[in-house]
Amino acid sequence: MTTTIQDIMRTAPVIPVLVIDDVAHARPLAEALVKGGLRVLEVTLRTGAAIEAIAEMKKVEGAIVGAGTVVNTEQFKQVMDADVEFIVSPGLTERLGEPIVASGVPYLPGVANAGDIMRGLDLGLTHFKFSRPRLRAD
């Protein structure tokens, strides 16, 4: 891949983080966002519809569609099969980061402290997303 995460981030002033519950909404939503000037779309893997939503959104001319909330190597494989254009993770581990970096797909890992940034720099990364940890009681 010749596109970098820096190139993708410079494409849009805001990157919407999308949680898609119904695949039928994916393409119309992408069309509206692209028409409104937001070409970079991050679809989180928080629902069972996410992978199909990515496929639908990729059909929209001008859309740059990536996957967010990628937390393990199985999800990494799924999003690579979906041909995403970038990956965002809420944190950074070597187990997840190494194969993503090796794949060449643009990657924006979440970081919460200096140690996370140092781990990313060791992997050759230069751009990070500040990710404030949230605790939930389910």
PDB file of C-alpha atoms in Angstrom:
ATOM      1  CA  MET A   1       0.000   0.000   0.000  1.00  0.00           C
ATOM      2  CA  THR A   2       1.320   3.415  -0.843  1.00  0.00           C
ATOM      3  CA  THR A   3      -1.143   5.432   1.236  1.00  0.00           C
ATOM      4  CA  THR A   4      -0.033   6.205   4.773  1.00  0.00           C
ATOM      5  CA  ILE A   5      -2.093   6.865   7.874  1.00  0.00           C
ATOM      6  CA  GLN A   6      -0.819  10.444   7.695  1.00  0.00           C
ATOM      7  CA  ASP A   7      -2.258  10.813   4.165  1.00  0.00           C
ATOM      8  CA  ILE A   8      -5.586   9.404   5.303  1.00  0.00           C
ATOM      9  CA  MET A   9      -5.727  11.685   8.353  1.00  0.00           C
ATOM     10  CA  ARG A  10      -5.031  14.733   6.177  1.00  0.00           C
ATOM     11  CA  THR A  11      -7.894  13.854   3.832  1.00  0.00           C
ATOM     12  CA  ALA A  12     -10.626  14.899   6.278  1.00  0.00           C
ATOM     13  CA  PRO A  13     -10.705  17.364   9.168  1.00  0.00           C
ATOM     14  CA  VAL A  14     -12.864  14.900  11.115  1.00  0.00           C
ATOM     15  CA  ILE A  15     -13.033  11.119  10.944  1.00  0.00           C
ATOM     16  CA  PRO A  16     -16.480   9.887  11.962  1.00  0.00           C
ATOM     17  CA  VAL A  17     -16.424   6.809  14.165  1.00  0.00           C
ATOM     18  CA  LEU A  18     -19.437   4.783  13.080  1.00  0.00           C
ATOM     19  CA  VAL A  19     -21.312   2.020  14.886  1.00  0.00           C
ATOM     20  CA  ILE A  20     -23.550   0.307  12.317  1.00  0.00           C
ATOM     21  CA  ASP A  21     -26.306  -1.952  13.647  1.00  0.00           C
ATOM     22  CA  ASP A  22     -28.212  -2.342  10.375  1.00  0.00           C
ATOM     23  CA  VAL A  23     -26.341  -2.986   7.124  1.00  0.00           C
ATOM     24  CA  ALA A  24     -29.165  -1.302   5.197  1.00  0.00           C
ATOM     25  CA  HIS A  25     -28.071   2.029   6.698  1.00  0.00           C
ATOM     26  CA  ALA A  26     -24.403   1.657   5.769  1.00  0.00           C
ATOM     27  CA  ARG A  27     -24.357   2.762   2.144  1.00  0.00           C
ATOM     28  CA  PRO A  28     -26.816   5.707   2.493  1.00  0.00           C
ATOM     29  CA  LEU A  29     -24.852   6.918   5.512  1.00  0.00           C
ATOM     30  CA  ALA A  30     -21.556   6.694   3.620  1.00  0.00           C
ATOM     31  CA  GLU A  31     -23.053   8.511   0.636  1.00  0.00           C
ATOM     32  CA  ALA A  32     -24.286  11.347   2.862  1.00  0.00           C
ATOM     33  CA  LEU A  33     -20.978  11.676   4.698  1.00  0.00           C
ATOM     34  CA  VAL A  34     -18.916  11.676   1.500  1.00  0.00           C
ATOM     35  CA  LYS A  35     -21.278  14.189  -0.098  1.00  0.00           C
ATOM     36  CA  GLY A  36     -20.820  16.360   3.003  1.00  0.00           C
ATOM     37  CA  GLY A  37     -17.035  16.259   2.628  1.00  0.00           C
ATOM     38  CA  LEU A  38     -16.196  13.509   5.116  1.00  0.00           C
ATOM     39  CA  ARG A  39     -14.554  10.846   2.960  1.00  0.00           C
ATOM     40  CA  VAL A  40     -12.700   8.948   5.697  1.00  0.00           C
ATOM     41  CA  LEU A  41     -15.040   6.582   7.545  1.00  0.00           C
ATOM     42  CA  GLU A  42     -14.119   4.417  10.529  1.00  0.00           C
ATOM     43  CA  VAL A  43     -16.553   1.537  11.085  1.00  0.00           C
ATOM     44  CA  THR A  44     -16.153   0.040  14.541  1.00  0.00           C
ATOM     45  CA  LEU A  45     -16.303  -3.698  15.043  1.00  0.00           C
ATOM     46  CA  ARG A  46     -18.775  -3.295  17.912  1.00  0.00           C
ATOM     47  CA  THR A  47     -21.680  -4.956  16.084  1.00  0.00           C
ATOM     48  CA  GLY A  48     -22.248  -8.097  14.066  1.00  0.00           C
ATOM     49  CA  ALA A  49     -23.082  -5.934  11.048  1.00  0.00           C
ATOM     50  CA  ALA A  50     -19.696  -4.196  10.906  1.00  0.00           C
ATOM     51  CA  ILE A  51     -17.932  -6.328   8.286  1.00  0.00           C
ATOM     52  CA  GLU A  52     -20.918  -6.238   5.915  1.00  0.00           C
ATOM     53  CA  ALA A  53     -21.279  -2.499   6.545  1.00  0.00           C
ATOM     54  CA  ILE A  54     -17.649  -1.995   5.531  1.00  0.00           C
ATOM     55  CA  ALA A  55     -18.303  -3.843   2.262  1.00  0.00           C
ATOM     56  CA  GLU A  56     -21.356  -1.676   1.523  1.00  0.00           C
ATOM     57  CA  MET A  57     -19.569   1.560   2.344  1.00  0.00           C
ATOM     58  CA  LYS A  58     -16.623   0.654   0.117  1.00  0.00           C
ATOM     59  CA  LYS A  59     -19.046   0.765  -2.829  1.00  0.00           C
ATOM     60  CA  VAL A  60     -19.427   4.527  -2.363  1.00  0.00           C
ATOM     61  CA  GLU A  61     -17.224   6.466  -4.751  1.00  0.00           C
ATOM     62  CA  GLY A  62     -14.706   8.592  -2.884  1.00  0.00           C
ATOM     63  CA  ALA A  63     -15.123   6.835   0.462  1.00  0.00           C
ATOM     64  CA  ILE A  64     -12.021   5.718   2.344  1.00  0.00           C
ATOM     65  CA  VAL A  65     -13.297   2.997   4.647  1.00  0.00           C
ATOM     66  CA  GLY A  66     -11.432   1.596   7.603  1.00  0.00           C
ATOM     67  CA  ALA A  67     -12.122  -0.612  10.591  1.00  0.00           C
ATOM     68  CA  GLY A  68     -11.995   0.560  14.182  1.00  0.00           C
ATOM     69  CA  THR A  69     -12.045  -1.182  17.526  1.00  0.00           C
ATOM     70  CA  VAL A  70      -9.826  -3.938  16.135  1.00  0.00           C
ATOM     71  CA  VAL A  71      -8.645  -5.688  19.301  1.00  0.00           C
ATOM     72  CA  ASN A  72      -7.231  -9.071  18.253  1.00  0.00           C
ATOM     73  CA  THR A  73      -5.594 -10.935  15.391  1.00  0.00           C
ATOM     74  CA  GLU A  74      -8.832 -12.705  14.392  1.00  0.00           C
ATOM     75  CA  GLN A  75     -10.517  -9.353  13.827  1.00  0.00           C
ATOM     76  CA  PHE A  76      -7.416  -8.179  11.968  1.00  0.00           C
ATOM     77  CA  LYS A  77      -7.789 -11.126   9.579  1.00  0.00           C
ATOM     78  CA  GLN A  78     -11.503 -10.377   9.102  1.00  0.00           C
ATOM     79  CA  VAL A  79     -10.920  -6.725   8.240  1.00  0.00           C
ATOM     80  CA  MET A  80      -8.088  -7.590   5.886  1.00  0.00           C
ATOM     81  CA  ASP A  81     -10.444  -9.988   4.096  1.00  0.00           C
ATOM     82  CA  ALA A  82     -12.903  -7.076   3.892  1.00  0.00           C
ATOM     83  CA  ASP A  83     -10.161  -5.041   2.167  1.00  0.00           C
ATOM     84  CA  VAL A  84     -10.215  -2.115   4.608  1.00  0.00           C
ATOM     85  CA  GLU A  85      -8.117   0.905   3.761  1.00  0.00           C
ATOM     86  CA  PHE A  86      -6.921   1.534   7.326  1.00  0.00           C
ATOM     87  CA  ILE A  87      -7.160   0.053  10.818  1.00  0.00           C
ATOM     88  CA  VAL A  88      -7.699   1.713  14.192  1.00  0.00           C
ATOM     89  CA  SER A  89      -7.274  -0.109  17.487  1.00  0.00           C
ATOM     90  CA  PRO A  90      -8.141   1.177  20.963  1.00  0.00           C
ATOM     91  CA  GLY A  91      -4.766   0.063  22.326  1.00  0.00           C
ATOM     92  CA  LEU A  92      -1.421  -1.271  21.171  1.00  0.00           C
ATOM     93  CA  THR A  93       0.044  -4.702  21.796  1.00  0.00           C
ATOM     94  CA  GLU A  94       2.922  -6.319  19.965  1.00  0.00           C
ATOM     95  CA  ARG A  95       0.740  -9.344  19.180  1.00  0.00           C
ATOM     96  CA  LEU A  96      -1.736  -7.161  17.264  1.00  0.00           C
ATOM     97  CA  GLY A  97       0.581  -4.391  16.106  1.00  0.00           C
ATOM     98  CA  GLU A  98       3.272  -6.529  14.492  1.00  0.00           C
ATOM     99  CA  PRO A  99       1.063  -8.267  11.898  1.00  0.00           C
ATOM    100  CA  ILE A 100      -0.775  -5.037  11.094  1.00  0.00           C
ATOM    101  CA  VAL A 101       2.484  -3.174  10.515  1.00  0.00           C
ATOM    102  CA  ALA A 102       3.851  -6.099   8.467  1.00  0.00           C
ATOM    103  CA  SER A 103       0.732  -6.060   6.263  1.00  0.00           C
ATOM    104  CA  GLY A 104       1.393  -2.489   5.160  1.00  0.00           C
ATOM    105  CA  VAL A 105      -2.191  -1.353   5.819  1.00  0.00           C
ATOM    106  CA  PRO A 106      -2.246   2.131   7.379  1.00  0.00           C
ATOM    107  CA  TYR A 107      -2.608   1.735  11.144  1.00  0.00           C
ATOM    108  CA  LEU A 108      -3.614   4.142  13.900  1.00  0.00           C
ATOM    109  CA  PRO A 109      -3.264   2.536  17.326  1.00  0.00           C
ATOM    110  CA  GLY A 110      -4.757   3.995  20.458  1.00  0.00           C
ATOM    111  CA  VAL A 111      -2.351   5.052  23.179  1.00  0.00           C
ATOM    112  CA  ALA A 112      -2.936   6.148  26.763  1.00  0.00           C
ATOM    113  CA  ASN A 113       0.578   6.709  28.093  1.00  0.00           C
ATOM    114  CA  ALA A 114       4.236   7.154  27.219  1.00  0.00           C
ATOM    115  CA  GLY A 115       4.869   3.390  27.317  1.00  0.00           C
ATOM    116  CA  ASP A 116       2.240   2.857  24.597  1.00  0.00           C
ATOM    117  CA  ILE A 117       3.883   5.500  22.418  1.00  0.00           C
ATOM    118  CA  MET A 118       7.310   3.935  22.965  1.00  0.00           C
ATOM    119  CA  ARG A 119       5.925   0.512  21.973  1.00  0.00           C
ATOM    120  CA  GLY A 120       4.501   2.071  18.795  1.00  0.00           C
ATOM    121  CA  LEU A 121       7.754   3.817  17.966  1.00  0.00           C
ATOM    122  CA  ASP A 122       9.542   0.461  18.378  1.00  0.00           C
ATOM    123  CA  LEU A 123       7.141  -0.932  15.756  1.00  0.00           C
ATOM    124  CA  GLY A 124       7.971   1.931  13.391  1.00  0.00           C
ATOM    125  CA  LEU A 125       4.720   3.835  13.932  1.00  0.00           C
ATOM    126  CA  THR A 126       4.633   7.628  13.976  1.00  0.00           C
ATOM    127  CA  HIS A 127       0.950   8.490  14.424  1.00  0.00           C
ATOM    128  CA  PHE A 128      -1.271   7.622  17.360  1.00  0.00           C
ATOM    129  CA  LYS A 129      -4.804   8.158  18.612  1.00  0.00           C
ATOM    130  CA  PHE A 130      -5.164   9.217  22.224  1.00  0.00           C
ATOM    131  CA  SER A 131      -7.453   6.627  23.748  1.00  0.00           C
ATOM    132  CA  ARG A 132      -8.719   7.290  27.234  1.00  0.00           C
ATOM    133  CA  PRO A 133      -9.417   3.983  28.954  1.00  0.00           C
ATOM    134  CA  ARG A 134     -13.035   3.538  30.020  1.00  0.00           C
ATOM    135  CA  LEU A 135     -14.234   1.167  32.654  1.00  0.00           C
ATOM    136  CA  ARG A 136     -17.719  -0.269  32.316  1.00  0.00           C
ATOM    137  CA  ALA A 137     -19.738  -2.399  34.632  1.00  0.00           C
ATOM    138  CA  ASP A 138     -21.869  -4.743  32.552  1.00  0.00           C
TER     139      ASP A 138
END
